[in-house]
XYZ file of N, CA and C in Angstrom:
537
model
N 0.823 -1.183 0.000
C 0.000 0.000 0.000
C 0.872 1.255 0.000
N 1.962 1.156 0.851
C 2.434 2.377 0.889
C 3.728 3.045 -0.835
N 3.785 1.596 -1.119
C 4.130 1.822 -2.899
C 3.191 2.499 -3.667
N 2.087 2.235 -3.744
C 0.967 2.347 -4.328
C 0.918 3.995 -4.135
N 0.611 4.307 -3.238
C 0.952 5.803 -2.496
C 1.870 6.650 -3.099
N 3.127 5.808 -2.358
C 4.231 6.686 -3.036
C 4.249 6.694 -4.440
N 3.939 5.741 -5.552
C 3.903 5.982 -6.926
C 2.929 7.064 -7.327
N 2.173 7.080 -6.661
C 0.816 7.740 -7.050
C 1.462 9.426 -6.509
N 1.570 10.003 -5.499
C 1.961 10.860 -5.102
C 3.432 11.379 -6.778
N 4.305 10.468 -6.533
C 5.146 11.202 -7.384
C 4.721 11.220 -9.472
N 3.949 10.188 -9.468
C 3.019 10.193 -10.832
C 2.414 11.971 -10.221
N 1.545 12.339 -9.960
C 1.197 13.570 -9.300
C 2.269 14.580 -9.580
N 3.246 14.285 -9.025
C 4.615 15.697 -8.812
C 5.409 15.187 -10.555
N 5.171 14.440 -11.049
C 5.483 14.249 -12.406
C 4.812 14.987 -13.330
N 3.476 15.213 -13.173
C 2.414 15.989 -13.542
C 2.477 16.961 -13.495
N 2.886 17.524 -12.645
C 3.297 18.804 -12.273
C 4.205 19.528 -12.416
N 5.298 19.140 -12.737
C 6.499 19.312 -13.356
C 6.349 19.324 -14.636
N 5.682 18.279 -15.354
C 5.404 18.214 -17.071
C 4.948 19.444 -17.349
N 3.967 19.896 -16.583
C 3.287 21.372 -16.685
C 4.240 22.334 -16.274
N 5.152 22.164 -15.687
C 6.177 23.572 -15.079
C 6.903 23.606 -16.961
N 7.810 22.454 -17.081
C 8.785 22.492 -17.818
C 7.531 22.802 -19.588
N 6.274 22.415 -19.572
C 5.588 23.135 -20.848
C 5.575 24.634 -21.354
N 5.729 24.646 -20.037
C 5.939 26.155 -20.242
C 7.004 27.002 -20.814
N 8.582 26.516 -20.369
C 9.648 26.598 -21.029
C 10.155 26.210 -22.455
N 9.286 24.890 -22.531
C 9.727 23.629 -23.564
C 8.663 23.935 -24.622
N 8.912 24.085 -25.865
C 7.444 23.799 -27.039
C 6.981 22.585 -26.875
N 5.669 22.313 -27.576
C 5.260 21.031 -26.974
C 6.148 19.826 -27.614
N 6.500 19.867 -29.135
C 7.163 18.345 -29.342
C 8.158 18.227 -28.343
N 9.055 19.078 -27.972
C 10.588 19.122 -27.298
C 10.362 19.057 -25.707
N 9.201 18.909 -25.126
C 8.536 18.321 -23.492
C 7.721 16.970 -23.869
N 8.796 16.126 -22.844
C 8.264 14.849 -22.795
C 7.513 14.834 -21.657
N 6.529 13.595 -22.182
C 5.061 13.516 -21.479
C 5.994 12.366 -20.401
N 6.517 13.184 -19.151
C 6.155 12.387 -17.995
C 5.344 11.395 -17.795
N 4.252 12.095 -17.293
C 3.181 11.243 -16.461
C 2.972 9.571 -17.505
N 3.708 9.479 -18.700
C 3.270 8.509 -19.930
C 4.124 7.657 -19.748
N 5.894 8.227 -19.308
C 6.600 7.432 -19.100
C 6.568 6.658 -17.991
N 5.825 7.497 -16.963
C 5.956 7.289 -15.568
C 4.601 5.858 -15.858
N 3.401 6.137 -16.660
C 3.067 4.613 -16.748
C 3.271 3.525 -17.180
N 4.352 3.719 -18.219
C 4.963 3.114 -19.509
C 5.539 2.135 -18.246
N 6.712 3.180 -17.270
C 7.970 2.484 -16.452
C 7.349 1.685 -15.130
N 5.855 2.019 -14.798
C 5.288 1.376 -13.683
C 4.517 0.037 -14.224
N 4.152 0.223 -15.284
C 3.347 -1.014 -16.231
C 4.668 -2.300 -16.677
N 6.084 -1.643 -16.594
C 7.144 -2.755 -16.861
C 7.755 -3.395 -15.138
N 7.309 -2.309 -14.195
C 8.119 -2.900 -12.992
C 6.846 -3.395 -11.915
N 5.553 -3.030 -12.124
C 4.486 -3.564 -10.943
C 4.351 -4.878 -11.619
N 4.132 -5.673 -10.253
C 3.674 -6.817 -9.868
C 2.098 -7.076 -10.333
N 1.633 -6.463 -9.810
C 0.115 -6.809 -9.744
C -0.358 -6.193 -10.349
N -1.497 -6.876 -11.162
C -2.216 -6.051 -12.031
C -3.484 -5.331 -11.778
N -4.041 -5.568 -10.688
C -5.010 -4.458 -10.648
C -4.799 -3.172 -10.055
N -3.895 -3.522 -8.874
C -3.417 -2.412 -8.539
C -2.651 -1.502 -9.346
N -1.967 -2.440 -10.822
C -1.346 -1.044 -11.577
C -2.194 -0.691 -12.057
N -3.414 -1.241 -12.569
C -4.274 -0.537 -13.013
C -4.920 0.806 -12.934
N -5.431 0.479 -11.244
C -5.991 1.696 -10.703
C -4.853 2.562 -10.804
N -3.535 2.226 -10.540
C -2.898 3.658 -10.201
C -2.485 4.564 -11.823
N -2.316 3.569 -12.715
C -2.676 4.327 -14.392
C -3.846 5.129 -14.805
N -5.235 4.088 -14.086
C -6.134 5.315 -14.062
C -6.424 6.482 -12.955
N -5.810 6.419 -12.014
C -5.439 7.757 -11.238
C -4.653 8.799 -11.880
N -3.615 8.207 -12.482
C -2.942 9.262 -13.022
C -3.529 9.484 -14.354
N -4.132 8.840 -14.937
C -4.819 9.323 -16.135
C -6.048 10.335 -16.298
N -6.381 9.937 -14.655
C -7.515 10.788 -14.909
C -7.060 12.336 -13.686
N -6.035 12.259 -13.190
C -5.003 13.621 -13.068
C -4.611 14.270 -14.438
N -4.485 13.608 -15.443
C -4.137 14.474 -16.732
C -5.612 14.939 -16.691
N -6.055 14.480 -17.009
C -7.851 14.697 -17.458
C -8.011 15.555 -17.161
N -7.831 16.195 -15.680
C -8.597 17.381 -14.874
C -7.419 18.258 -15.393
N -6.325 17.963 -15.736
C -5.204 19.086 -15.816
C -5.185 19.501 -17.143
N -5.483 18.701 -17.735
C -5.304 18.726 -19.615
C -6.707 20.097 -19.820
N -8.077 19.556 -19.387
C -8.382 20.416 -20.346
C -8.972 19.345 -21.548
N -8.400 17.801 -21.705
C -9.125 17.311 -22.621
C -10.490 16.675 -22.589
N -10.805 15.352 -23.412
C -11.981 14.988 -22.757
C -12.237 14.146 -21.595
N -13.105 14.216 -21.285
C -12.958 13.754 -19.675
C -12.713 12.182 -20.022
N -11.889 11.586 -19.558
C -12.104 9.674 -19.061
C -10.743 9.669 -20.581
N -10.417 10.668 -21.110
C -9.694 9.686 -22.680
C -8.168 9.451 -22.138
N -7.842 10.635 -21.480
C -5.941 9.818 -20.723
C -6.236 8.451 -19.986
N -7.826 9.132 -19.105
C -7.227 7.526 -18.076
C -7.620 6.304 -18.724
N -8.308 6.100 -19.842
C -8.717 4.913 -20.553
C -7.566 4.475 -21.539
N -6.337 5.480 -21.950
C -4.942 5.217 -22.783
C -4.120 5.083 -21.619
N -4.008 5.959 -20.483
C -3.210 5.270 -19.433
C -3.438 3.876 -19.142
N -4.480 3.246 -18.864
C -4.616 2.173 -18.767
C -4.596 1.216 -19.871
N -4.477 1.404 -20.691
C -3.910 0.801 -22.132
C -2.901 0.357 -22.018
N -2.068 1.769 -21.713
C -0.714 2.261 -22.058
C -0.008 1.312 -21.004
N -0.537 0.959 -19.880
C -0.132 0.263 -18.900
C -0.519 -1.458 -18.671
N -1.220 -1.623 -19.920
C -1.524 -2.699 -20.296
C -0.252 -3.832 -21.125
N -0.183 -2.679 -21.984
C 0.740 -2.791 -23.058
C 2.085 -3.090 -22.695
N 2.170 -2.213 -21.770
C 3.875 -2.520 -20.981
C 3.891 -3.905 -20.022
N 3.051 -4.407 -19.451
C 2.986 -5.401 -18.640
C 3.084 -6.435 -19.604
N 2.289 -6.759 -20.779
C 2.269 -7.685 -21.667
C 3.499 -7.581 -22.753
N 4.562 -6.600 -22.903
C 5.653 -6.321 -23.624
C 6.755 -6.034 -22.674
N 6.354 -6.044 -21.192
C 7.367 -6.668 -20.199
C 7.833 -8.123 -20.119
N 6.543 -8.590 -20.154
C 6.347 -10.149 -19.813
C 7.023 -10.736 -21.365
N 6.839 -10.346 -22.561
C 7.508 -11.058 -23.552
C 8.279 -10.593 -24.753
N 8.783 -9.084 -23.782
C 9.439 -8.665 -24.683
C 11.326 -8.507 -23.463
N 12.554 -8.969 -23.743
C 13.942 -7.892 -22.892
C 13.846 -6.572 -23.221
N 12.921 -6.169 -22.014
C 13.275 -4.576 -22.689
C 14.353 -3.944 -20.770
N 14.922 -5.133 -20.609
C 16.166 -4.307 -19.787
C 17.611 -3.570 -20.287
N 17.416 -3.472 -21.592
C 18.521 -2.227 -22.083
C 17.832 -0.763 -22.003
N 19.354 -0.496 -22.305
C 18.971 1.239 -22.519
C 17.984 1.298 -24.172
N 18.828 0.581 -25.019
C 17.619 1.077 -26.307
C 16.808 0.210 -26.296
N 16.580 -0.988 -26.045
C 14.944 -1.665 -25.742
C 14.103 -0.529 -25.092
N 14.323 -0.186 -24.055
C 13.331 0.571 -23.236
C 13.399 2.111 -23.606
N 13.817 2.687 -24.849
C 13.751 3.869 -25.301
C 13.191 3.169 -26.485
N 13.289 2.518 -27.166
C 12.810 2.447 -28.070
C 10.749 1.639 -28.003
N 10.609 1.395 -27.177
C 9.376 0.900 -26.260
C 8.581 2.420 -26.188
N 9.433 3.190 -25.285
C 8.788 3.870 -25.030
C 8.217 4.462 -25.975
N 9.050 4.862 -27.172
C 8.823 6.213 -28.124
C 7.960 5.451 -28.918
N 7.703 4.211 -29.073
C 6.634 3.194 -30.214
C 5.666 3.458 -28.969
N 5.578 3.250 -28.148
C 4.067 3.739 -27.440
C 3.672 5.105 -26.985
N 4.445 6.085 -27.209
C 4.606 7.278 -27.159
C 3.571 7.936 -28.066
N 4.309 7.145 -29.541
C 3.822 7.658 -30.548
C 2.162 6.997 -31.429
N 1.948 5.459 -30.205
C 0.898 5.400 -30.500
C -0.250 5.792 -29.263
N 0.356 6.415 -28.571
C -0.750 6.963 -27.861
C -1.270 8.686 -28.579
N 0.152 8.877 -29.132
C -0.243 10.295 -29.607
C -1.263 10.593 -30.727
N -1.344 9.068 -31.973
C -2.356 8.625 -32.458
C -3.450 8.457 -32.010
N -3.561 7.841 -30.703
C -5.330 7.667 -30.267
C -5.626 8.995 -29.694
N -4.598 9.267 -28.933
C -5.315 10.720 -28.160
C -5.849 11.907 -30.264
N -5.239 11.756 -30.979
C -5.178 12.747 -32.349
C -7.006 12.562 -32.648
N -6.492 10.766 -32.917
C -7.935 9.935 -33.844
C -9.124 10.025 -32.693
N -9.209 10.059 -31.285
C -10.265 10.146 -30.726
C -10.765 11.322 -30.775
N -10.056 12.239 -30.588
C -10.307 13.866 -30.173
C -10.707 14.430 -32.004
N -10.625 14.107 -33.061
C -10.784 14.068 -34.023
C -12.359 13.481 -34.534
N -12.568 12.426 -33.595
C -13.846 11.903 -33.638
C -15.273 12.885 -32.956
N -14.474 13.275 -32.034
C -15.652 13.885 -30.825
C -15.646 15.445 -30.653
N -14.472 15.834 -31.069
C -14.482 17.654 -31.152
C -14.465 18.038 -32.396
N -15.555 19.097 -32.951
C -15.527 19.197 -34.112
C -14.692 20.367 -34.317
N -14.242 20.543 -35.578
C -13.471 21.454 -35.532
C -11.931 21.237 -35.621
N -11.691 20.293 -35.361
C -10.295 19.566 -35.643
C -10.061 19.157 -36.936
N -8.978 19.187 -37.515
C -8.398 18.548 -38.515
C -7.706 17.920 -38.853
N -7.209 16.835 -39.898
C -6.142 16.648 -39.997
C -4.823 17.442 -40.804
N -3.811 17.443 -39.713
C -3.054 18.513 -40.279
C -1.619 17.363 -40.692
N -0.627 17.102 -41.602
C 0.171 16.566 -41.947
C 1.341 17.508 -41.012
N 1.265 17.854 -40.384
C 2.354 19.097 -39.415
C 2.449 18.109 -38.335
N 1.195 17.817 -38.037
C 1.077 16.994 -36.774
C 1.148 15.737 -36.273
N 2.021 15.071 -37.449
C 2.151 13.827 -37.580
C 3.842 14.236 -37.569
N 4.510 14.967 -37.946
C 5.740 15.310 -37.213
C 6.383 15.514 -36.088
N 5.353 16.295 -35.153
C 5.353 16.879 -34.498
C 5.524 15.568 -33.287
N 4.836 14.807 -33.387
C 4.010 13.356 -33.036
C 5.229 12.218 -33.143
N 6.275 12.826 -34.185
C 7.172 11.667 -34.009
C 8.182 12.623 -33.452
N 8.570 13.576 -33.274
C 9.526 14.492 -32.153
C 9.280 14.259 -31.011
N 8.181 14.303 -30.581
C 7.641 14.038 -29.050
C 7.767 12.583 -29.047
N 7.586 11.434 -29.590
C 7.969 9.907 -29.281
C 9.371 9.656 -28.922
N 10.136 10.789 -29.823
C 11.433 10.462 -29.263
C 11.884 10.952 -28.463
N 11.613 11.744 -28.024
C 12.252 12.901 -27.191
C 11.485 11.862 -25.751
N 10.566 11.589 -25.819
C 10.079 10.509 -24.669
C 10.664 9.375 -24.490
N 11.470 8.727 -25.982
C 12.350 7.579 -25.868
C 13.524 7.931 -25.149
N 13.828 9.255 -25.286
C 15.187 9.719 -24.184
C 15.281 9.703 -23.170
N 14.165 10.420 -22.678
C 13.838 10.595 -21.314
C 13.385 9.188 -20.451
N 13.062 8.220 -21.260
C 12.215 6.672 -20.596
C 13.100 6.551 -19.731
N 14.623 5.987 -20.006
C 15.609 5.709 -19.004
C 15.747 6.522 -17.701
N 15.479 7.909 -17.819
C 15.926 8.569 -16.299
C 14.607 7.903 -15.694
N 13.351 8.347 -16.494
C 12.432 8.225 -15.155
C 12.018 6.773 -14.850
N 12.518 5.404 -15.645
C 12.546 4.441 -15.244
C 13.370 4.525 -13.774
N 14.440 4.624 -13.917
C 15.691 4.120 -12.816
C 15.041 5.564 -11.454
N 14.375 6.293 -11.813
C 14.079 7.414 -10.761
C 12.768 6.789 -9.993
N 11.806 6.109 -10.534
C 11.095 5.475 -9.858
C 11.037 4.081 -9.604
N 12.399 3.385 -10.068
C 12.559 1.854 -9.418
C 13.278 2.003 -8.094
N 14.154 2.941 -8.204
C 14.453 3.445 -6.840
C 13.149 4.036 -6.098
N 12.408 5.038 -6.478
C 11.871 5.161 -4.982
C 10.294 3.955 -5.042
N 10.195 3.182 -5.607
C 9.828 1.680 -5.408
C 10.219 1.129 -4.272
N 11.652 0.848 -4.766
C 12.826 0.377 -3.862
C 12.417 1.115 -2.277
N 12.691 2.280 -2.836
C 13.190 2.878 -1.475
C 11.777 2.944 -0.505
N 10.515 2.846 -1.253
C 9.177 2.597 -0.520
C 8.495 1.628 0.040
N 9.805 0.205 -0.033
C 9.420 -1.550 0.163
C 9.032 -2.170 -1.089
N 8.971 -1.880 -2.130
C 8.912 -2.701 -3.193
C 9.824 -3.871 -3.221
N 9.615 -4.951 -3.529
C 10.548 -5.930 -4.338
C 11.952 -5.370 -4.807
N 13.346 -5.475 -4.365
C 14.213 -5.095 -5.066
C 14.483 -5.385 -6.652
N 13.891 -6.342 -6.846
C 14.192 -7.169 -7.900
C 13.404 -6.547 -9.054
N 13.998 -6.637 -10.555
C 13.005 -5.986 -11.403
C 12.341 -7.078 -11.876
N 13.047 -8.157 -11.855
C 12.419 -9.464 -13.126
C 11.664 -9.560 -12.340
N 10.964 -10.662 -13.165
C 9.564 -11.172 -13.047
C 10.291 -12.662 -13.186
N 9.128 -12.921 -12.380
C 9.082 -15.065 -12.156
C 8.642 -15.316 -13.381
N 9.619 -16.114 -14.052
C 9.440 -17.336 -15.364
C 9.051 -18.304 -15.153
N 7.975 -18.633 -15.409
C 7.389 -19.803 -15.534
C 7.702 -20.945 -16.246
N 8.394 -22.187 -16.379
C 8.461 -22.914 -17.705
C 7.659 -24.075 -17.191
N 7.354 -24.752 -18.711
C 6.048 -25.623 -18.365
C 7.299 -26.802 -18.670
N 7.142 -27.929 -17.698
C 7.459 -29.437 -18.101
C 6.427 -30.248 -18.152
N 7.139 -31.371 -18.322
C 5.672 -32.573 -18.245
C 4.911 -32.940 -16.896
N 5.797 -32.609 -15.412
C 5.340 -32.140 -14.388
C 4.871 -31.459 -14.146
N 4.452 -30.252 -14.732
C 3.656 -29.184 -14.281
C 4.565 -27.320 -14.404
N 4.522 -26.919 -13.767
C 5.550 -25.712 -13.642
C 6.416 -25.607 -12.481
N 7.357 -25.386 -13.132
C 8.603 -25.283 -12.231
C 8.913 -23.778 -11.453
């Protein structure tokens, strides 16, 4: 519980910071925190409902902060945190470019659904060919950044009683059963 907390609290001060540094940063050249921060909690939590809820906590902290439509971060956060648990589980993404390169492919397909939903439901939008650039600057610039805020919140994991350990239990099947 008190992981849960502490992730949630600094997902929060991640949020908040994304918004300090927008201000300085144009938008492709500010990476979406709070995305990595689910990207990097969806590759290191244990349990899945509890990452759940805490993807849609923080998703639906963008929500109230964004300005967008209500429920669409925390329903891609929880995607987004879907995706990493199931491309944890069968993908090595313990390098530096596995896990930059993870990030910025889900970076850049979240930047697609958030485009194609908000495209569906606000009129007045368009498609602009600008913004499909723009869309792959910000994937990478999030593939850069994946590594700090991975290792910044496996430590305070760590440092909150989490599991030291990042792997995950392998299962292999014999003719006995699982080992």
């Amino acid at each position: 519980m008190k992981v849960f907390f502490t992730l949630l609290m600094a997902g929060v001060l991640v949020l908040m910071l994304e918004g300090a540094l927008a201000t300085i940063l144009p938008p492709p050249w500010c990476p979406d925190l709070r995305l990595l921060a689910v990207i990097c909690i969806g590759l290191r939590w244990q349990g899945l409902a509890p990452g759940l809820a805490l993807a849609y906590l923080l998703g639906s902290s963008a929500d109230v902060l964004s300005g967008s439509l209500m429920g669409l971060h925390a329903l891609l956060s929880m995607l987004t945190f879907l995706s990493a648990v199931f491309a944890g589980r069968q993908l090595n993404l313990k390098g530096l470019f596995p896990l930059m390169a993870f990030a910025a492919s889900v970076s850049f397909f979240y930047g697609l659904a958030l485009y194609a939903v908000s495209i569906f439901f606000v009129s007045g939008i368009q498609f602009v060919p600008q913004w499909l650039w723009e869309n792959l600057l910000h994937s990478l610039v999030n593939g850069l950044f994946a590594p700090l805020v991975f290792e910044a919140l496996t430590r305070l994991a760590v440092w909150a009683g989490a599991d030291d350990s990042s792997e995950r239990a392998l299962f292999l099947e014999t003719s006995r059963g699982p080992m």
